[in-house]
PDB file of C-alpha atoms in Angstrom:
ATOM      1  CA  MET A   1       8.534 -25.516   3.561  1.00  0.00           C
ATOM      2  CA  THR A   2       8.145 -23.761   7.091  1.00  0.00           C
ATOM      3  CA  ASP A   3      10.004 -23.113  10.312  1.00  0.00           C
ATOM      4  CA  SER A   4       8.214 -23.597  13.602  1.00  0.00           C
ATOM      5  CA  SER A   5       7.794 -20.568  15.825  1.00  0.00           C
ATOM      6  CA  SER A   6       6.230 -19.659  18.991  1.00  0.00           C
ATOM      7  CA  PHE A   7       3.172 -16.846  17.284  1.00  0.00           C
ATOM      8  CA  THR A   8       0.035 -16.053  18.050  1.00  0.00           C
ATOM      9  CA  PRO A   9      -1.466 -13.868  14.843  1.00  0.00           C
ATOM     10  CA  THR A  10      -3.459 -10.763  15.052  1.00  0.00           C
ATOM     11  CA  ARG A  11      -6.045 -12.561  12.759  1.00  0.00           C
ATOM     12  CA  ARG A  12      -8.353 -10.231  10.863  1.00  0.00           C
ATOM     13  CA  LYS A  13     -11.591 -11.170   9.834  1.00  0.00           C
ATOM     14  CA  PRO A  14     -13.474  -9.502   7.280  1.00  0.00           C
ATOM     15  CA  LYS A  15     -16.962  -7.901   8.027  1.00  0.00           C
ATOM     16  CA  GLN A  16     -17.819  -8.028   4.102  1.00  0.00           C
ATOM     17  CA  ILE A  17     -16.832 -10.254   1.519  1.00  0.00           C
ATOM     18  CA  ASN A  18     -15.152  -7.831  -0.921  1.00  0.00           C
ATOM     19  CA  VAL A  19     -13.231 -10.119  -3.126  1.00  0.00           C
ATOM     20  CA  PHE A  20     -13.524 -13.698  -3.831  1.00  0.00           C
ATOM     21  CA  PHE A  21     -10.566 -15.406  -5.497  1.00  0.00           C
ATOM     22  CA  VAL A  22     -11.529 -18.871  -6.688  1.00  0.00           C
ATOM     23  CA  ILE A  23      -9.345 -21.786  -7.487  1.00  0.00           C
ATOM     24  CA  ASP A  24     -10.945 -24.601  -9.925  1.00  0.00           C
ATOM     25  CA  MET A  25      -9.299 -26.966  -7.438  1.00  0.00           C
ATOM     26  CA  TRP A  26     -10.143 -30.315  -9.410  1.00  0.00           C
ATOM     27  CA  GLY A  27      -9.806 -28.857 -12.645  1.00  0.00           C
ATOM     28  CA  ILE A  28      -5.834 -28.261 -12.453  1.00  0.00           C
ATOM     29  CA  GLU A  29      -3.850 -31.006 -14.165  1.00  0.00           C
ATOM     30  CA  GLY A  30      -0.059 -31.691 -14.230  1.00  0.00           C
ATOM     31  CA  PRO A  31       2.535 -30.878 -11.518  1.00  0.00           C
ATOM     32  CA  TYR A  32       0.067 -28.582  -9.706  1.00  0.00           C
ATOM     33  CA  GLY A  33      -3.047 -31.030  -9.757  1.00  0.00           C
ATOM     34  CA  ASP A  34      -4.000 -32.951  -6.788  1.00  0.00           C
ATOM     35  CA  GLY A  35      -3.990 -29.672  -4.240  1.00  0.00           C
ATOM     36  CA  ASN A  36      -0.127 -28.970  -5.158  1.00  0.00           C
ATOM     37  CA  TRP A  37      -1.363 -25.407  -6.406  1.00  0.00           C
ATOM     38  CA  HIS A  38      -0.981 -24.662  -2.596  1.00  0.00           C
ATOM     39  CA  GLU A  39       2.516 -24.358  -3.533  1.00  0.00           C
ATOM     40  CA  LEU A  40       2.059 -21.794  -5.553  1.00  0.00           C
ATOM     41  CA  ILE A  41      -0.401 -19.706  -3.476  1.00  0.00           C
ATOM     42  CA  CYS A  42       2.480 -20.357  -0.743  1.00  0.00           C
ATOM     43  CA  ARG A  43       5.338 -19.211  -3.428  1.00  0.00           C
ATOM     44  CA  PHE A  44       3.497 -15.657  -4.482  1.00  0.00           C
ATOM     45  CA  ALA A  45       2.463 -14.831  -0.915  1.00  0.00           C
ATOM     46  CA  SER A  46       6.107 -15.225   0.312  1.00  0.00           C
ATOM     47  CA  GLU A  47       7.236 -12.981  -2.596  1.00  0.00           C
ATOM     48  CA  TRP A  48       4.630 -10.431  -1.736  1.00  0.00           C
ATOM     49  CA  ILE A  49       5.593 -10.303   1.808  1.00  0.00           C
ATOM     50  CA  GLU A  50       9.337  -9.785   0.751  1.00  0.00           C
ATOM     51  CA  ARG A  51       8.233  -7.069  -1.543  1.00  0.00           C
ATOM     52  CA  ASN A  52       5.760  -5.459   1.069  1.00  0.00           C
ATOM     53  CA  PRO A  53       7.603  -6.063   4.322  1.00  0.00           C
ATOM     54  CA  ASP A  54       5.209  -2.936   5.849  1.00  0.00           C
ATOM     55  CA  GLN A  55       1.909  -5.019   4.744  1.00  0.00           C
ATOM     56  CA  GLU A  56      -0.082  -4.946   7.711  1.00  0.00           C
ATOM     57  CA  PRO A  57      -1.181  -7.765   9.620  1.00  0.00           C
ATOM     58  CA  ALA A  58      -3.871  -9.485   7.211  1.00  0.00           C
ATOM     59  CA  THR A  59      -5.380 -12.683   7.192  1.00  0.00           C
ATOM     60  CA  LEU A  60      -5.938 -14.520   4.032  1.00  0.00           C
ATOM     61  CA  TRP A  61      -8.884 -17.046   4.424  1.00  0.00           C
ATOM     62  CA  SER A  62     -10.444 -20.126   2.522  1.00  0.00           C
ATOM     63  CA  VAL A  63     -13.253 -22.332   2.184  1.00  0.00           C
ATOM     64  CA  VAL A  64     -14.308 -25.234  -0.072  1.00  0.00           C
ATOM     65  CA  ARG A  65     -17.810 -24.526  -1.510  1.00  0.00           C
ATOM     66  CA  ASP A  66     -20.111 -26.116  -4.389  1.00  0.00           C
ATOM     67  CA  CYS A  67     -19.544 -23.542  -7.205  1.00  0.00           C
ATOM     68  CA  ASP A  68     -21.097 -22.908 -10.853  1.00  0.00           C
ATOM     69  CA  ILE A  69     -18.345 -20.873 -11.968  1.00  0.00           C
ATOM     70  CA  PHE A  70     -16.283 -24.194 -12.935  1.00  0.00           C
ATOM     71  CA  ASP A  71     -17.374 -27.587 -14.495  1.00  0.00           C
ATOM     72  CA  ASN A  72     -16.187 -29.415 -11.439  1.00  0.00           C
ATOM     73  CA  GLY A  73     -18.811 -28.878  -8.709  1.00  0.00           C
ATOM     74  CA  LYS A  74     -16.502 -27.827  -5.705  1.00  0.00           C
ATOM     75  CA  SER A  75     -13.988 -24.886  -5.715  1.00  0.00           C
ATOM     76  CA  CYS A  76     -11.864 -23.014  -3.088  1.00  0.00           C
ATOM     77  CA  TYR A  77     -12.642 -19.434  -2.221  1.00  0.00           C
ATOM     78  CA  MET A  78     -10.343 -17.268  -0.932  1.00  0.00           C
ATOM     79  CA  THR A  79     -10.804 -13.764   0.403  1.00  0.00           C
ATOM     80  CA  SER A  80      -9.074 -11.517   2.972  1.00  0.00           C
ATOM     81  CA  SER A  81      -9.440  -8.504   5.600  1.00  0.00           C
ATOM     82  CA  ALA A  82      -9.399  -5.480   3.866  1.00  0.00           C
ATOM     83  CA  LYS A  83      -5.578  -5.008   4.744  1.00  0.00           C
ATOM     84  CA  LEU A  84      -4.854  -7.008   2.289  1.00  0.00           C
ATOM     85  CA  SER A  85      -5.615  -5.227  -1.095  1.00  0.00           C
ATOM     86  CA  LYS A  86      -7.223  -6.091  -4.125  1.00  0.00           C
ATOM     87  CA  VAL A  87      -4.124  -5.715  -6.127  1.00  0.00           C
ATOM     88  CA  PHE A  88      -2.803  -8.880  -4.202  1.00  0.00           C
ATOM     89  CA  PHE A  89      -5.349 -11.075  -5.780  1.00  0.00           C
ATOM     90  CA  GLU A  90      -5.211  -9.437  -9.208  1.00  0.00           C
ATOM     91  CA  HIS A  91      -1.663 -10.315  -9.121  1.00  0.00           C
ATOM     92  CA  LEU A  92      -2.097 -13.683  -7.638  1.00  0.00           C
ATOM     93  CA  ALA A  93      -4.560 -14.662 -10.219  1.00  0.00           C
ATOM     94  CA  VAL A  94      -1.783 -13.670 -12.915  1.00  0.00           C
ATOM     95  CA  PHE A  95       0.812 -15.478 -11.607  1.00  0.00           C
ATOM     96  CA  MET A  96      -1.753 -18.524 -10.952  1.00  0.00           C
ATOM     97  CA  ALA A  97      -2.891 -18.499 -14.245  1.00  0.00           C
ATOM     98  CA  LYS A  98       0.597 -19.001 -15.742  1.00  0.00           C
ATOM     99  CA  HIS A  99       0.631 -22.084 -14.129  1.00  0.00           C
ATOM    100  CA  CYS A 100      -2.639 -23.467 -13.929  1.00  0.00           C
ATOM    101  CA  GLY A 101      -4.407 -21.710 -17.147  1.00  0.00           C
ATOM    102  CA  PRO A 102      -8.193 -20.643 -16.752  1.00  0.00           C
ATOM    103  CA  HIS A 103      -8.685 -22.374 -13.449  1.00  0.00           C
ATOM    104  CA  VAL A 104      -8.383 -19.394 -11.361  1.00  0.00           C
ATOM    105  CA  LYS A 105     -10.706 -16.213 -11.297  1.00  0.00           C
ATOM    106  CA  VAL A 106     -11.310 -13.224  -9.426  1.00  0.00           C
ATOM    107  CA  LEU A 107     -14.513 -12.063  -8.457  1.00  0.00           C
ATOM    108  CA  ASP A 108     -14.411  -8.407  -7.658  1.00  0.00           C
ATOM    109  CA  GLU A 109     -18.417  -7.798  -7.844  1.00  0.00           C
ATOM    110  CA  VAL A 110     -20.306  -6.004  -4.834  1.00  0.00           C
ATOM    111  CA  TYR A 111     -21.273  -8.475  -2.793  1.00  0.00           C
ATOM    112  CA  ASP A 112     -23.804  -7.891   0.038  1.00  0.00           C
ATOM    113  CA  MET A 113     -22.867 -10.901   2.136  1.00  0.00           C
ATOM    114  CA  PRO A 114     -21.131 -10.898   5.289  1.00  0.00           C
ATOM    115  CA  PHE A 115     -18.312 -13.118   5.698  1.00  0.00           C
ATOM    116  CA  GLY A 116     -19.871 -14.756   8.576  1.00  0.00           C
ATOM    117  CA  ASP A 117     -22.564 -15.843   6.513  1.00  0.00           C
ATOM    118  CA  VAL A 118     -20.362 -18.303   4.708  1.00  0.00           C
ATOM    119  CA  LYS A 119     -19.700 -21.514   6.942  1.00  0.00           C
ATOM    120  CA  GLY A 120     -16.241 -23.396   6.993  1.00  0.00           C
ATOM    121  CA  TRP A 121     -13.979 -20.298   6.552  1.00  0.00           C
ATOM    122  CA  ARG A 122     -10.529 -21.255   7.931  1.00  0.00           C
ATOM    123  CA  ALA A 123      -7.289 -19.081   8.132  1.00  0.00           C
ATOM    124  CA  TYR A 124      -5.436 -20.279   5.337  1.00  0.00           C
ATOM    125  CA  LEU A 125      -2.006 -17.782   5.511  1.00  0.00           C
ATOM    126  CA  HIS A 126      -1.109 -14.899   7.562  1.00  0.00           C
ATOM    127  CA  PHE A 127       0.946 -11.782   6.799  1.00  0.00           C
ATOM    128  CA  GLU A 128       2.274  -9.896  10.019  1.00  0.00           C
ATOM    129  CA  GLN A 129       5.711  -8.732  11.077  1.00  0.00           C
ATOM    130  CA  ALA A 130       7.080  -8.991   7.531  1.00  0.00           C
ATOM    131  CA  LYS A 131       6.581 -12.513   7.368  1.00  0.00           C
ATOM    132  CA  LEU A 132       4.464 -15.337   6.056  1.00  0.00           C
ATOM    133  CA  TRP A 133       2.897 -17.839   7.995  1.00  0.00           C
ATOM    134  CA  GLU A 134       0.529 -20.861   8.006  1.00  0.00           C
ATOM    135  CA  PRO A 135      -1.273 -22.672  10.477  1.00  0.00           C
ATOM    136  CA  ASP A 136       0.446 -25.978  11.740  1.00  0.00           C
ATOM    137  CA  ASP A 137      -0.479 -29.623  12.489  1.00  0.00           C
ATOM    138  CA  GLU A 138      -0.903 -28.914  16.477  1.00  0.00           C
ATOM    139  CA  GLY A 139      -2.884 -25.605  15.926  1.00  0.00           C
ATOM    140  CA  GLY A 140       0.052 -23.016  16.111  1.00  0.00           C
ATOM    141  CA  TRP A 141       1.851 -21.237  13.194  1.00  0.00           C
ATOM    142  CA  CYS A 142       5.217 -21.679  11.375  1.00  0.00           C
ATOM    143  CA  VAL A 143       6.918 -19.293   9.057  1.00  0.00           C
ATOM    144  CA  VAL A 144       6.378 -20.032   5.676  1.00  0.00           C
ATOM    145  CA  THR A 145      10.126 -19.983   3.913  1.00  0.00           C
ATOM    146  CA  PHE A 146      11.186 -20.838   0.213  1.00  0.00           C
TER     147      PHE A 146
END
């Protein structure tokens, strides 16, 4: 659920990819299959910003790419600027695993890969002003509320 608002985020692109959060988006079945897993991520991120209102501006980025981690061919990868801690991803993985089983992983290996080397990244969610924001259909941003 979102509320429209005039907002221009301080989007932060990571220089290097430090953490990949990977979702086996085609392997998830049940109520969170067919892309409904997005609701879980938004719910978790909303609770995160409520508990951490001093969160510095940070953007969560996503891209769909070929994947050999899961058997379904393609997965959704997420990463963020350094302003969103590794703890965020670890807690997100625990939360998601409760609803999606083994279809999520945090890969925190050392990557020698600049963010710009992976094509197709899009801003997925943004944390700023003690609120969670998501892109809207008109190219602006809306506050995510639950």
